[in-house]
Amino acid sequence: EVCKSGNILFSLTEDCKESASIKATTNNITSLERIASLTMNNKLIWQHASFGLFSGVLSALMGVGGLPITMSYLTVSCPELHQHEIQGTAMVALIPSILMSAGSRMSAIPPSATACVAVGAFGGGLAGAKIALILSEEQLRYAFMGSLVLFGGISMRGAIRNIQRIYSKMH
């Protein structure tokens, strides 16, 4: 089945529609049709592009994916998007900066460890995507907030240890 919204054509397989089961609550249109109908003015285009530049620099400089930052930005700047749409948009938007960052570090990447992690990440990504599509918007939002608290706490603990090590070397 192909649906047209504006100048954009979407091919929707039955399997995709069933697994995603994402319907907009208003006017009973699919999420893809609703998203395609959203418009952006020049100010919003520049705002998003500026954030993308910031996120790309931060991701490449710090070696982080930037997903939590990008999702937080999209949640605030695009309140019309649902949580599933925010996560998908953030993941796709980060692909270029992740590829550029990884490509610039090819000489510093151990191939065997990278391959093992990549295989695990592929399986984990597949499982996580299937689980995310089962969860409601609210459940997905709570899961995201919980992961921020958990990983933020772990990162904070590591940062405190690093600061203590640096301080003890100075004195």
mmCIF file of C-alpha atoms in Angstrom, residues 52-66 69 105:
data_model
loop_
_atom_site.group_PDB
_atom_site.id
_atom_site.type_symbol
_atom_site.label_atom_id
_atom_site.label_comp_id
_atom_site.label_asym_id
_atom_site.label_seq_id
_atom_site.Cartn_x
_atom_site.Cartn_y
_atom_site.Cartn_z
ATOM 1 C CA GLY A 52 22.298 19.570 14.769
ATOM 2 C CA LEU A 53 25.637 21.366 14.447
ATOM 3 C CA PHE A 54 25.971 21.605 18.241
ATOM 4 C CA SER A 55 24.970 17.964 18.707
ATOM 5 C CA GLY A 56 27.353 16.782 15.987
ATOM 6 C CA VAL A 57 30.304 18.657 17.482
ATOM 7 C CA LEU A 58 29.506 17.403 20.972
ATOM 8 C CA SER A 59 29.034 13.818 19.779
ATOM 9 C CA ALA A 60 32.273 13.729 17.796
ATOM 10 C CA LEU A 61 34.305 15.608 20.409
ATOM 11 C CA MET A 62 33.174 13.600 23.421
ATOM 12 C CA GLY A 63 32.627 10.258 21.698
ATOM 13 C CA VAL A 64 29.021 10.113 22.833
ATOM 14 C CA GLY A 65 26.033 9.317 20.671
ATOM 15 C CA GLY A 66 24.141 12.441 21.649
ATOM 16 C CA ILE A 69 20.506 15.442 24.291
ATOM 17 C CA ARG A 105 38.955 7.370 14.599
#
